[in-house]
PDB file of C-alpha atoms in Angstrom:
ATOM      1  CA  ALA R 246     -20.485 -33.197 -15.619  1.00  0.00           C
ATOM      2  CA  VAL R 247     -19.852 -33.740 -19.339  1.00  0.00           C
ATOM      3  CA  VAL R 248     -16.916 -31.318 -19.358  1.00  0.00           C
ATOM      4  CA  ALA R 249     -15.524 -32.791 -16.127  1.00  0.00           C
ATOM      5  CA  GLY R 250     -15.568 -36.206 -17.808  1.00  0.00           C
ATOM      6  CA  LEU R 251     -13.200 -34.917 -20.486  1.00  0.00           C
ATOM      7  CA  PHE R 252     -10.507 -34.570 -17.835  1.00  0.00           C
ATOM      8  CA  ALA R 253     -10.979 -38.018 -16.277  1.00  0.00           C
ATOM      9  CA  GLY R 254      -7.652 -39.813 -15.922  1.00  0.00           C
ATOM     10  CA  SER R 255      -5.666 -36.610 -16.455  1.00  0.00           C
ATOM     11  CA  PRO R 256      -3.683 -34.590 -13.906  1.00  0.00           C
ATOM     12  CA  VAL R 257      -6.400 -31.892 -14.043  1.00  0.00           C
ATOM     13  CA  ARG R 258      -8.711 -32.005 -11.025  1.00  0.00           C
ATOM     14  CA  THR R 259     -12.318 -31.019 -11.620  1.00  0.00           C
ATOM     15  CA  LEU R 260     -14.893 -30.048  -9.039  1.00  0.00           C
ATOM     16  CA  LEU R 261     -18.617 -29.984  -9.727  1.00  0.00           C
ATOM     17  CA  LEU R 262     -20.263 -27.135  -7.825  1.00  0.00           C
ATOM     18  CA  GLY R 263     -23.851 -27.416  -8.979  1.00  0.00           C
ATOM     19  CA  ASP R 264     -26.022 -25.289 -11.227  1.00  0.00           C
ATOM     20  CA  ARG R 265     -25.952 -21.982  -9.348  1.00  0.00           C
ATOM     21  CA  LEU R 266     -24.421 -19.214 -11.455  1.00  0.00           C
ATOM     22  CA  GLY R 267     -21.325 -17.754  -9.833  1.00  0.00           C
ATOM     23  CA  SER R 268     -20.398 -20.809  -7.755  1.00  0.00           C
ATOM     24  CA  ALA R 269     -16.924 -21.087  -9.283  1.00  0.00           C
ATOM     25  CA  SER R 270     -16.252 -17.391  -8.642  1.00  0.00           C
ATOM     26  CA  ALA R 271     -17.503 -17.781  -5.093  1.00  0.00           C
ATOM     27  CA  LEU R 272     -15.165 -20.715  -4.467  1.00  0.00           C
ATOM     28  CA  THR R 273     -12.255 -18.761  -5.958  1.00  0.00           C
ATOM     29  CA  ALA R 274     -13.043 -15.773  -3.720  1.00  0.00           C
ATOM     30  CA  CYS R 275     -13.392 -17.873  -0.580  1.00  0.00           C
ATOM     31  CA  TYR R 276     -10.226 -19.844  -1.223  1.00  0.00           C
ATOM     32  CA  GLY R 277      -8.457 -16.578  -2.106  1.00  0.00           C
ATOM     33  CA  LEU R 278      -9.089 -15.301   1.416  1.00  0.00           C
ATOM     34  CA  TYR R 279      -6.957 -18.169   2.649  1.00  0.00           C
ATOM     35  CA  SER R 280      -4.353 -18.361  -0.101  1.00  0.00           C
ATOM     36  CA  LYS R 281      -3.822 -14.667  -0.843  1.00  0.00           C
ATOM     37  CA  ALA R 282      -5.517 -12.413   1.729  1.00  0.00           C
ATOM     38  CA  GLU R 283      -4.095 -14.337   4.691  1.00  0.00           C
ATOM     39  CA  PRO R 284      -0.476 -13.875   3.504  1.00  0.00           C
ATOM     40  CA  ALA R 285      -1.215 -10.173   2.911  1.00  0.00           C
ATOM     41  CA  LEU R 286      -2.386  -9.965   6.527  1.00  0.00           C
ATOM     42  CA  TRP R 287       0.986 -11.319   7.683  1.00  0.00           C
ATOM     43  CA  LEU R 288       2.807  -8.775   5.515  1.00  0.00           C
ATOM     44  CA  ALA R 289       0.675  -5.889   6.801  1.00  0.00           C
ATOM     45  CA  MET R 290       1.170  -7.025  10.403  1.00  0.00           C
ATOM     46  CA  ALA R 291       4.942  -7.280   9.982  1.00  0.00           C
ATOM     47  CA  ALA R 292       5.209  -3.940   8.169  1.00  0.00           C
ATOM     48  CA  ALA R 293       3.192  -2.178  10.887  1.00  0.00           C
ATOM     49  CA  ALA R 294       5.245  -3.829  13.654  1.00  0.00           C
ATOM     50  CA  GLN R 295       8.401  -2.696  11.885  1.00  0.00           C
ATOM     51  CA  GLN R 296       7.123   0.880  11.570  1.00  0.00           C
ATOM     52  CA  TYR R 297       6.171   0.967  15.261  1.00  0.00           C
ATOM     53  CA  GLY R 298       9.458  -0.623  16.343  1.00  0.00           C
ATOM     54  CA  VAL R 299       7.793  -3.650  17.956  1.00  0.00           C
ATOM     55  CA  THR R 300       9.000  -6.403  15.615  1.00  0.00           C
ATOM     56  CA  GLU R 301      11.025  -8.172  18.309  1.00  0.00           C
ATOM     57  CA  ALA R 302       8.105  -8.057  20.752  1.00  0.00           C
ATOM     58  CA  LEU R 303       5.814  -9.459  18.038  1.00  0.00           C
ATOM     59  CA  ARG R 304       8.380 -12.135  17.246  1.00  0.00           C
ATOM     60  CA  SER R 305       8.443 -13.081  20.944  1.00  0.00           C
ATOM     61  CA  GLU R 306       4.635 -13.311  21.149  1.00  0.00           C
ATOM     62  CA  LEU R 307       4.495 -15.470  18.030  1.00  0.00           C
ATOM     63  CA  ASP R 308       7.314 -17.674  19.318  1.00  0.00           C
ATOM     64  CA  ARG R 309       5.132 -18.464  22.342  1.00  0.00           C
ATOM     65  CA  ASP R 310       2.544 -19.780  19.867  1.00  0.00           C
ATOM     66  CA  GLY R 311       5.166 -21.829  18.025  1.00  0.00           C
ATOM     67  CA  ILE R 312       5.339 -19.499  15.029  1.00  0.00           C
ATOM     68  CA  ASP R 313       8.667 -18.420  13.550  1.00  0.00           C
ATOM     69  CA  LEU R 314       7.938 -14.941  12.209  1.00  0.00           C
ATOM     70  CA  GLY R 315      11.101 -14.742  10.115  1.00  0.00           C
ATOM     71  CA  ALA R 316      10.509 -18.091   8.437  1.00  0.00           C
ATOM     72  CA  ARG R 317       6.846 -17.257   7.816  1.00  0.00           C
ATOM     73  CA  LEU R 318       7.724 -13.897   6.243  1.00  0.00           C
ATOM     74  CA  ASP R 319      10.497 -15.392   4.102  1.00  0.00           C
ATOM     75  CA  GLU R 320       8.067 -17.966   2.740  1.00  0.00           C
ATOM     76  CA  ILE R 321       5.386 -15.345   2.067  1.00  0.00           C
ATOM     77  CA  GLY R 322       7.768 -12.713   0.712  1.00  0.00           C
ATOM     78  CA  GLY R 323       9.403 -15.120  -1.697  1.00  0.00           C
ATOM     79  CA  ARG R 324       6.024 -16.291  -2.959  1.00  0.00           C
ATOM     80  CA  SER R 325       4.171 -12.969  -3.074  1.00  0.00           C
ATOM     81  CA  GLY R 326       6.845 -10.762  -4.622  1.00  0.00           C
ATOM     82  CA  PRO R 327       6.882 -12.461  -8.020  1.00  0.00           C
ATOM     83  CA  LYS R 328       3.097 -13.016  -8.085  1.00  0.00           C
ATOM     84  CA  ALA R 329       1.761  -9.746  -6.654  1.00  0.00           C
ATOM     85  CA  TRP R 330       0.976  -8.337 -10.106  1.00  0.00           C
ATOM     86  CA  ARG R 331      -1.572 -11.058 -10.799  1.00  0.00           C
ATOM     87  CA  TRP R 332      -2.995 -11.296  -7.276  1.00  0.00           C
ATOM     88  CA  ILE R 333      -4.222  -7.678  -7.380  1.00  0.00           C
ATOM     89  CA  SER R 334      -7.147  -8.335  -9.716  1.00  0.00           C
ATOM     90  CA  GLU R 335      -7.924 -11.676  -8.040  1.00  0.00           C
ATOM     91  CA  MET R 336      -8.329  -9.911  -4.701  1.00  0.00           C
ATOM     92  CA  GLU R 337     -10.401  -7.103  -6.255  1.00  0.00           C
ATOM     93  CA  GLN R 338     -12.735  -9.694  -7.774  1.00  0.00           C
ATOM     94  CA  ALA R 339     -12.900 -11.539  -4.451  1.00  0.00           C
ATOM     95  CA  ALA R 340     -13.871  -8.289  -2.698  1.00  0.00           C
ATOM     96  CA  ASP R 341     -16.721  -7.791  -5.172  1.00  0.00           C
ATOM     97  CA  THR R 342     -17.842 -11.409  -4.768  1.00  0.00           C
ATOM     98  CA  MET R 343     -17.904 -11.164  -0.974  1.00  0.00           C
ATOM     99  CA  SER R 344     -19.716  -7.817  -0.996  1.00  0.00           C
ATOM    100  CA  GLY R 345     -22.240  -9.232  -3.455  1.00  0.00           C
ATOM    101  CA  VAL R 346     -23.624 -11.517  -0.743  1.00  0.00           C
ATOM    102  CA  GLY R 347     -23.347  -9.064   2.147  1.00  0.00           C
ATOM    103  CA  VAL R 348     -20.037 -10.343   3.524  1.00  0.00           C
ATOM    104  CA  PRO R 349     -17.416  -7.632   4.098  1.00  0.00           C
ATOM    105  CA  GLY R 350     -15.091  -7.532   1.098  1.00  0.00           C
ATOM    106  CA  GLU R 351     -12.593  -5.248   2.781  1.00  0.00           C
ATOM    107  CA  PHE R 352     -10.222  -8.115   3.638  1.00  0.00           C
ATOM    108  CA  SER R 353      -9.775  -8.865  -0.042  1.00  0.00           C
ATOM    109  CA  ALA R 354      -9.679  -5.165  -0.972  1.00  0.00           C
ATOM    110  CA  ALA R 355      -6.915  -4.565   1.581  1.00  0.00           C
ATOM    111  CA  ALA R 356      -5.002  -7.558   0.202  1.00  0.00           C
ATOM    112  CA  ALA R 357      -5.310  -6.070  -3.306  1.00  0.00           C
ATOM    113  CA  GLU R 358      -3.781  -2.830  -1.987  1.00  0.00           C
ATOM    114  CA  ILE R 359      -0.928  -4.745  -0.308  1.00  0.00           C
ATOM    115  CA  TYR R 360      -0.159  -6.522  -3.583  1.00  0.00           C
ATOM    116  CA  ARG R 361      -0.494  -3.261  -5.542  1.00  0.00           C
ATOM    117  CA  ARG R 362       2.179  -1.738  -3.294  1.00  0.00           C
ATOM    118  CA  ILE R 363       4.411  -4.779  -3.707  1.00  0.00           C
ATOM    119  CA  GLU R 364       4.077  -4.608  -7.496  1.00  0.00           C
ATOM    120  CA  ALA R 365       4.861  -0.890  -7.486  1.00  0.00           C
ATOM    121  CA  GLY R 366       7.732  -1.317  -5.051  1.00  0.00           C
ATOM    122  CA  VAL R 367       9.507  -4.472  -6.121  1.00  0.00           C
ATOM    123  CA  GLY R 368       7.882  -5.662  -9.321  1.00  0.00           C
ATOM    124  CA  ARG R 369       8.615  -9.355  -9.664  1.00  0.00           C
ATOM    125  CA  GLY R 370      11.663  -9.213  -7.409  1.00  0.00           C
ATOM    126  CA  GLU R 371      14.285  -9.490 -10.141  1.00  0.00           C
ATOM    127  CA  GLY R 372      17.689  -8.323  -8.960  1.00  0.00           C
ATOM    128  CA  ILE R 373      16.612  -7.915  -5.334  1.00  0.00           C
ATOM    129  CA  GLU R 374      18.660 -10.032  -2.955  1.00  0.00           C
ATOM    130  CA  ASP R 375      16.364  -9.824   0.086  1.00  0.00           C
ATOM    131  CA  VAL R 376      12.867 -10.019  -1.404  1.00  0.00           C
ATOM    132  CA  THR R 377      11.195 -10.252   2.016  1.00  0.00           C
ATOM    133  CA  ARG R 378      12.780  -7.010   3.177  1.00  0.00           C
ATOM    134  CA  ALA R 379      11.915  -5.300  -0.103  1.00  0.00           C
ATOM    135  CA  VAL R 380       8.307  -6.551   0.123  1.00  0.00           C
ATOM    136  CA  LEU R 381       7.922  -5.206   3.675  1.00  0.00           C
ATOM    137  CA  ALA R 382       9.356  -1.854   2.596  1.00  0.00           C
ATOM    138  CA  ALA R 383       6.885  -1.738  -0.303  1.00  0.00           C
ATOM    139  CA  VAL R 384       3.933  -2.580   1.950  1.00  0.00           C
ATOM    140  CA  SER R 385       4.873   0.323   4.231  1.00  0.00           C
ATOM    141  CA  ARG R 386       5.057   2.722   1.281  1.00  0.00           C
ATOM    142  CA  SER R 387       1.896   4.634   0.465  1.00  0.00           C
ATOM    143  CA  GLY R 388       2.963   5.921  -2.941  1.00  0.00           C
ATOM    144  CA  SER R 389       2.778   4.040  -6.200  1.00  0.00           C
ATOM    145  CA  ASP R 390       6.289   4.819  -7.448  1.00  0.00           C
ATOM    146  CA  ARG R 391       8.428   1.767  -7.983  1.00  0.00           C
ATOM    147  CA  ALA R 392      11.265   1.697  -5.472  1.00  0.00           C
ATOM    148  CA  ASP R 393      14.870   1.618  -6.577  1.00  0.00           C
ATOM    149  CA  PRO R 394      16.241  -1.681  -5.203  1.00  0.00           C
ATOM    150  CA  GLY R 395      19.339   0.237  -4.098  1.00  0.00           C
ATOM    151  CA  ASP R 396      17.139   2.326  -1.777  1.00  0.00           C
ATOM    152  CA  LEU R 397      16.113  -0.824   0.082  1.00  0.00           C
ATOM    153  CA  ALA R 398      19.607  -1.781   1.214  1.00  0.00           C
ATOM    154  CA  GLU R 399      20.847  -0.553   4.571  1.00  0.00           C
TER     155      GLU R 399
END
């Protein structure tokens, strides 16, 4: 509470979580499932649909639910490409935090792998015109070699 008081009246938002050790890490892990693992789920889903040739059918199903797959992927691809390098360790830590209390950590571990592939495939997206397409290509790749952006153009 004393430290939180130092930030009163500033743009920094503080949240008191109590005295239990690890509460801040737990909150970070839980929020990370929403903010980082959920976008990785969309990328994995889209990459798998692309590989199976069912992207248009998936797009149609999502349209029925009021979801624009292309817009969703553009938003996620543009955000995740440049940040994938730092989201890897956050998702690994979230997996450990979840597993530490008996909750499956595989969601976060899978997200870490998605972001690892994005980092290896597109880096921070510099010089890549269609980041979303490059991100999906990287997610589908199982190797860790960084892709040549020229290989991603059709």
